[in-house]
Amino acid sequence: MKKLYFGTNLKMYKNIADTVAYLQKLVENTKDISREDIELFVIPSYTSLQSATEKVDRNYVKLGAQNMCWEEQGQFTGEISPLMLGELGLDLVMIGHSERRHVFGETDFEENKKVICALEHGFTALLCVGETEEEKEFGLSDEVLRTQLKVGFHNVTPEMAKKAWVAYEPVWAIGVNGKPASVEYAEEKHQVIKKCLVELFGEEVGLSIPVLYGGSVNPGNANQLIVQPSVDGLFTGRSAWQADAFNTLIRDAMASAAAAGKK
Ligand code: 13P
């Protein structure tokens, strides 16, 4: 079976002790699942990262940062450098999460600098893309996604892109006020994204980049989402923040994918 991706972003939730306890439980719960079949990753708060890297078995879970500066050092008060994240031995860096773009005003051009910097420093770069509700209503979703990808991956070579992942997270679908995308809509937009990745990096690399769906993933829609041909994984917020619930969601989704013969 094709490898499925399951990850969560802990946003500004969970302190150090809670993060470590959550990760240890998640590892314990999911240990028997072959990592040939799944890629499991968690993106905790910055302050929890050091303890998480020390106390959690990284053979079972990849750890990432929620953001990163595009410079190694300098007069960038409040920012975190790729060298600092490298010191922790992190696996991945998330770039351009909807909340970074829409609450903190980050632009596609800034995300591009971060993507390049993350890839040059050996991290997996998880670029998040997604249209707002207004852009969707104006019929601009595909243009917005293509722009976010073309700018976000500008000057990224196919060789570099082998360490890129993409999360499609429609802004209107995320968080407590979000409405999840229908499975048909999600599949349609994943196809737009994959087509754009092929244009940018060629068929082999373009199609090898995992594209995850995020935005109100929950036990009621995860199984339908994961069987869609262009959905390679689920990037989950609230429904993953209890280790037992996330474990169940992962196992149910894997069973659905297997039953659907997902290749
Ligand atoms: P929710 O699943 O809570 O909507 O959050 C999704 C998300 O933002 C993951 O990064």
CSV table of C-alpha atoms and ligand atoms in Angstrom, one decimal:
chain,number,residue,atom,x,y,z
A,1,MET,CA,0.0,0.0,0.0
A,2,LYS,CA,1.0,3.6,-0.6
A,3,LYS,CA,2.5,5.3,2.4
A,4,LEU,CA,0.0,7.5,4.2
A,5,TYR,CA,0.9,10.7,6.0
A,6,PHE,CA,-0.6,11.7,9.4
A,7,GLY,CA,0.4,14.8,11.3
A,8,THR,CA,-0.7,17.3,13.7
A,9,ASN,CA,0.1,20.9,14.5
A,10,LEU,CA,-0.2,21.7,18.2
A,11,LYS,CA,-0.5,25.4,17.5
A,12,MET,CA,-0.3,27.4,20.7
A,13,TYR,CA,-1.6,24.6,22.9
A,14,LYS,CA,0.1,22.2,25.3
A,15,ASN,CA,3.0,23.1,27.6
A,16,ILE,CA,6.2,21.2,27.8
A,17,ALA,CA,5.0,18.4,30.2
A,18,ASP,CA,1.7,18.0,28.2
A,19,THR,CA,3.5,17.8,24.9
A,20,VAL,CA,6.0,15.2,26.1
A,21,ALA,CA,3.2,13.1,27.7
A,22,TYR,CA,1.1,13.4,24.5
A,23,LEU,CA,4.0,12.3,22.3
A,24,GLN,CA,5.1,9.4,24.5
A,25,LYS,CA,1.5,8.1,24.5
A,26,LEU,CA,1.1,8.6,20.8
A,27,VAL,CA,4.3,6.6,20.2
A,28,GLU,CA,3.2,3.9,22.5
A,29,ASN,CA,-0.2,3.6,20.9
A,30,THR,CA,1.1,3.5,17.4
A,31,LYS,CA,4.3,1.6,17.8
A,32,ASP,CA,3.0,-1.6,16.1
A,33,ILE,CA,2.1,0.2,12.9
A,34,SER,CA,4.9,-0.2,10.4
A,35,ARG,CA,6.6,3.1,9.5
A,36,GLU,CA,6.8,1.8,5.9
A,37,ASP,CA,3.0,2.3,5.9
A,38,ILE,CA,2.7,5.6,7.6
A,39,GLU,CA,4.7,8.8,8.2
A,40,LEU,CA,3.7,10.2,11.6
A,41,PHE,CA,4.7,13.8,12.5
A,42,VAL,CA,3.9,16.3,15.3
A,43,ILE,CA,4.6,20.0,15.3
A,44,PRO,CA,4.8,21.3,18.9
A,45,SER,CA,5.4,24.7,20.3
A,46,TYR,CA,9.0,26.0,20.1
A,47,THR,CA,9.3,25.8,23.9
A,48,SER,CA,8.4,22.1,23.9
A,49,LEU,CA,10.8,21.1,21.1
A,50,GLN,CA,13.9,20.5,23.1
A,51,SER,CA,12.2,18.2,25.7
A,52,ALA,CA,10.3,16.5,22.9
A,53,THR,CA,13.5,15.7,21.0
A,54,GLU,CA,15.1,14.4,24.1
A,55,LYS,CA,12.3,12.3,25.5
A,56,VAL,CA,10.5,10.9,22.5
A,57,ASP,CA,11.5,8.0,20.3
A,58,ARG,CA,12.1,9.6,17.0
A,59,ASN,CA,12.0,6.4,15.1
A,60,TYR,CA,8.2,6.5,15.4
A,61,VAL,CA,7.4,10.2,15.1
A,62,LYS,CA,9.0,13.0,13.2
A,63,LEU,CA,9.1,16.4,14.9
A,64,GLY,CA,8.8,19.8,13.3
A,65,ALA,CA,8.8,23.5,14.0
A,66,GLN,CA,5.8,25.7,13.3
A,67,ASN,CA,7.8,28.5,11.6
A,68,MET,CA,11.3,29.6,10.9
A,69,CYS,CA,13.3,32.7,9.9
A,70,TRP,CA,14.9,32.7,6.5
A,71,GLU,CA,18.2,34.0,7.9
A,72,GLU,CA,20.7,32.1,9.9
A,73,GLN,CA,21.4,35.0,12.3
A,74,GLY,CA,21.1,38.7,12.6
A,75,GLN,CA,18.9,41.5,13.8
A,76,PHE,CA,15.6,39.5,13.8
A,77,THR,CA,14.2,39.9,17.2
A,78,GLY,CA,11.7,37.3,18.1
A,79,GLU,CA,12.6,35.0,15.2
A,80,ILE,CA,14.1,31.4,15.3
A,81,SER,CA,17.0,30.6,13.0
A,82,PRO,CA,17.4,27.4,10.9
A,83,LEU,CA,20.7,26.8,12.8
A,84,MET,CA,18.8,26.8,16.1
A,85,LEU,CA,16.3,24.3,14.8
A,86,GLY,CA,19.1,22.3,13.4
A,87,GLU,CA,20.7,22.1,16.8
A,88,LEU,CA,17.6,20.3,18.0
A,89,GLY,CA,17.9,17.8,15.1
A,90,LEU,CA,14.3,18.5,13.9
A,91,ASP,CA,13.0,16.7,10.9
A,92,LEU,CA,10.7,19.3,9.4
A,93,VAL,CA,9.6,22.9,9.3
A,94,MET,CA,6.1,24.0,8.6
A,95,ILE,CA,5.9,27.1,6.4
A,96,GLY,CA,3.0,29.4,5.6
A,97,HIS,CA,0.4,27.9,7.9
A,98,SER,CA,-2.9,29.8,7.4
A,99,GLU,CA,-2.6,31.4,10.8
A,100,ARG,CA,0.9,32.7,9.9
A,101,ARG,CA,-0.5,34.1,6.7
A,102,HIS,CA,-3.8,35.5,7.9
A,103,VAL,CA,-3.2,36.4,11.6
A,104,PHE,CA,0.5,37.5,11.2
A,105,GLY,CA,0.4,38.8,7.6
A,106,GLU,CA,3.1,36.6,6.1
A,107,THR,CA,3.3,36.8,2.3
A,108,ASP,CA,4.0,34.3,-0.4
A,109,PHE,CA,7.4,35.9,-1.0
A,110,GLU,CA,8.4,35.4,2.6
A,111,GLU,CA,7.2,31.8,2.5
A,112,ASN,CA,9.4,31.3,-0.5
A,113,LYS,CA,12.5,32.6,1.4
A,114,LYS,CA,11.6,30.2,4.3
A,115,VAL,CA,11.0,27.2,2.0
A,116,ILE,CA,14.4,27.7,0.3
A,117,CYS,CA,16.2,28.2,3.6
A,118,ALA,CA,14.5,25.2,5.2
A,119,LEU,CA,15.4,22.9,2.2
A,120,GLU,CA,19.0,24.3,2.1
A,121,HIS,CA,19.4,23.4,5.8
A,122,GLY,CA,18.2,19.8,5.2
A,123,PHE,CA,14.7,20.0,6.7
A,124,THR,CA,11.6,18.7,5.1
A,125,ALA,CA,9.6,21.8,4.2
A,126,LEU,CA,5.9,21.5,4.7
A,127,LEU,CA,4.4,24.3,2.7
A,128,CYS,CA,0.7,25.1,3.6
A,129,VAL,CA,-1.6,26.6,1.0
A,130,GLY,CA,-5.2,27.4,1.0
A,131,GLU,CA,-7.8,29.9,-0.2
A,132,THR,CA,-10.0,32.1,1.9
A,133,GLU,CA,-13.7,31.9,1.9
A,134,GLU,CA,-13.9,35.1,-0.1
A,135,GLU,CA,-11.4,33.9,-2.7
A,136,LYS,CA,-13.5,30.7,-3.0
A,137,GLU,CA,-16.7,32.7,-3.5
A,138,PHE,CA,-15.1,34.8,-6.2
A,139,GLY,CA,-14.1,31.5,-8.0
A,140,LEU,CA,-10.4,32.2,-7.4
A,141,SER,CA,-9.4,29.1,-5.5
A,142,ASP,CA,-7.3,27.5,-8.2
A,143,GLU,CA,-5.5,30.7,-9.1
A,144,VAL,CA,-4.8,31.3,-5.4
A,145,LEU,CA,-3.4,27.8,-4.9
A,146,ARG,CA,-1.3,28.0,-8.0
A,147,THR,CA,0.1,31.4,-7.0
A,148,GLN,CA,0.9,30.2,-3.5
A,149,LEU,CA,2.7,27.1,-5.0
A,150,LYS,CA,4.5,29.0,-7.8
A,151,VAL,CA,5.7,31.7,-5.5
A,152,GLY,CA,6.3,29.5,-2.5
A,153,PHE,CA,8.5,27.1,-4.6
A,154,HIS,CA,10.1,29.7,-6.8
A,155,ASN,CA,13.8,28.8,-7.4
A,156,VAL,CA,13.3,25.4,-5.8
A,157,THR,CA,14.9,22.8,-8.0
A,158,PRO,CA,13.4,19.3,-8.6
A,159,GLU,CA,16.3,17.9,-6.5
A,160,MET,CA,15.5,20.2,-3.6
A,161,ALA,CA,11.7,19.5,-4.0
A,162,LYS,CA,12.3,15.9,-3.0
A,163,LYS,CA,12.2,17.1,0.6
A,164,ALA,CA,9.0,19.2,0.1
A,165,TRP,CA,5.5,18.3,1.4
A,166,VAL,CA,2.4,20.3,0.8
A,167,ALA,CA,-0.7,20.7,3.0
A,168,TYR,CA,-3.9,22.0,1.5
A,169,GLU,CA,-5.7,23.8,4.2
A,170,PRO,CA,-8.6,26.0,3.0
A,171,VAL,CA,-8.7,28.9,5.4
A,172,TRP,CA,-12.5,28.6,5.8
A,173,ALA,CA,-12.2,25.0,6.9
A,174,ILE,CA,-9.7,25.5,9.8
A,175,GLY,CA,-10.4,25.7,13.5
A,176,VAL,CA,-13.4,26.0,15.8
A,177,ASN,CA,-15.4,28.1,13.3
A,178,GLY,CA,-14.3,26.1,10.3
A,179,LYS,CA,-16.5,23.9,8.1
A,180,PRO,CA,-14.7,20.9,6.6
A,181,ALA,CA,-14.3,20.8,2.9
A,182,SER,CA,-16.4,18.2,1.2
A,183,VAL,CA,-14.4,15.2,0.0
A,184,GLU,CA,-15.2,16.0,-3.6
A,185,TYR,CA,-14.0,19.6,-3.2
A,186,ALA,CA,-10.8,18.4,-1.4
A,187,GLU,CA,-10.0,15.9,-4.1
A,188,GLU,CA,-10.6,18.5,-6.8
A,189,LYS,CA,-8.2,21.0,-5.2
A,190,HIS,CA,-5.6,18.3,-4.5
A,191,GLN,CA,-5.7,17.5,-8.2
A,192,VAL,CA,-5.1,21.2,-9.0
A,193,ILE,CA,-2.1,21.2,-6.6
A,194,LYS,CA,-0.6,18.0,-8.0
A,195,LYS,CA,-0.9,19.3,-11.5
A,196,CYS,CA,0.9,22.5,-10.5
A,197,LEU,CA,3.6,20.5,-8.8
A,198,VAL,CA,4.1,18.5,-11.9
A,199,GLU,CA,4.4,21.7,-13.9
A,200,LEU,CA,7.0,23.0,-11.5
A,201,PHE,CA,9.1,19.9,-10.9
A,202,GLY,CA,8.2,17.4,-13.6
A,203,GLU,CA,6.2,14.2,-13.3
A,204,GLU,CA,8.5,12.1,-11.2
A,205,VAL,CA,9.2,14.6,-8.5
A,206,GLY,CA,5.9,16.5,-8.8
A,207,LEU,CA,3.9,13.4,-8.2
A,208,SER,CA,6.2,12.1,-5.4
A,209,ILE,CA,5.4,15.2,-3.2
A,210,PRO,CA,2.8,14.2,-0.6
A,211,VAL,CA,-0.2,16.5,-0.5
A,212,LEU,CA,-2.1,16.4,2.8
A,213,TYR,CA,-5.5,17.7,3.5
A,214,GLY,CA,-6.1,19.8,6.7
A,215,GLY,CA,-9.0,21.8,8.0
A,216,SER,CA,-11.5,20.2,10.5
A,217,VAL,CA,-10.4,16.7,9.8
A,218,ASN,CA,-12.4,14.6,12.3
A,219,PRO,CA,-13.5,11.0,12.8
A,220,GLY,CA,-16.6,11.6,10.7
A,221,ASN,CA,-14.7,12.7,7.5
A,222,ALA,CA,-11.2,11.2,7.8
A,223,ASN,CA,-12.1,7.9,6.3
A,224,GLN,CA,-13.7,9.4,3.2
A,225,LEU,CA,-10.9,11.9,2.8
A,226,ILE,CA,-8.1,9.4,2.9
A,227,VAL,CA,-9.5,7.2,0.2
A,228,GLN,CA,-9.5,10.1,-2.3
A,229,PRO,CA,-6.9,9.3,-5.0
A,230,SER,CA,-5.1,12.6,-4.6
A,231,VAL,CA,-5.1,12.9,-0.8
A,232,ASP,CA,-1.9,11.4,0.5
A,233,GLY,CA,-2.5,12.2,4.1
A,234,LEU,CA,-4.3,14.1,6.8
A,235,PHE,CA,-3.0,17.1,8.7
A,236,THR,CA,-5.2,17.4,11.7
A,237,GLY,CA,-5.6,19.9,14.5
A,238,ARG,CA,-8.2,19.5,17.2
A,239,SER,CA,-9.1,15.9,16.5
A,240,ALA,CA,-5.5,14.8,17.0
A,241,TRP,CA,-4.7,16.5,20.3
A,242,GLN,CA,-5.6,13.5,22.4
A,243,ALA,CA,-3.2,10.6,21.7
A,244,ASP,CA,-5.9,7.9,21.9
A,245,ALA,CA,-8.2,9.8,19.6
A,246,PHE,CA,-5.5,10.4,17.0
A,247,ASN,CA,-4.4,6.7,17.2
A,248,THR,CA,-8.0,5.7,16.5
A,249,LEU,CA,-8.3,8.2,13.6
A,250,ILE,CA,-5.1,6.9,12.1
A,251,ARG,CA,-6.1,3.2,12.3
A,252,ASP,CA,-9.6,3.8,10.9
A,253,ALA,CA,-8.2,5.8,8.0
A,254,MET,CA,-5.6,3.2,7.3
A,255,ALA,CA,-8.3,0.5,7.3
A,256,SER,CA,-10.5,2.6,4.9
A,257,ALA,CA,-7.6,3.2,2.6
A,258,ALA,CA,-6.7,-0.5,2.6
A,259,ALA,CA,-10.4,-1.5,2.0
A,260,ALA,CA,-10.5,0.9,-0.9
A,261,GLY,CA,-7.4,-0.7,-2.3
A,262,LYS,CA,-5.6,2.7,-2.3
A,263,LYS,CA,-2.4,2.4,-4.3
B,1,13P,P1,-8.2,21.9,12.8
B,1,13P,O1,-8.1,20.4,12.4
B,1,13P,O2,-8.4,22.1,14.2
B,1,13P,O3,-9.3,22.6,11.9
B,1,13P,O4,-6.8,22.5,12.4
B,1,13P,C1,-6.2,22.2,11.2
B,1,13P,C2,-4.9,22.9,11.2
B,1,13P,O5,-4.7,24.1,11.2
B,1,13P,C3,-3.7,22.0,11.1
B,1,13P,O6,-2.5,22.8,10.9
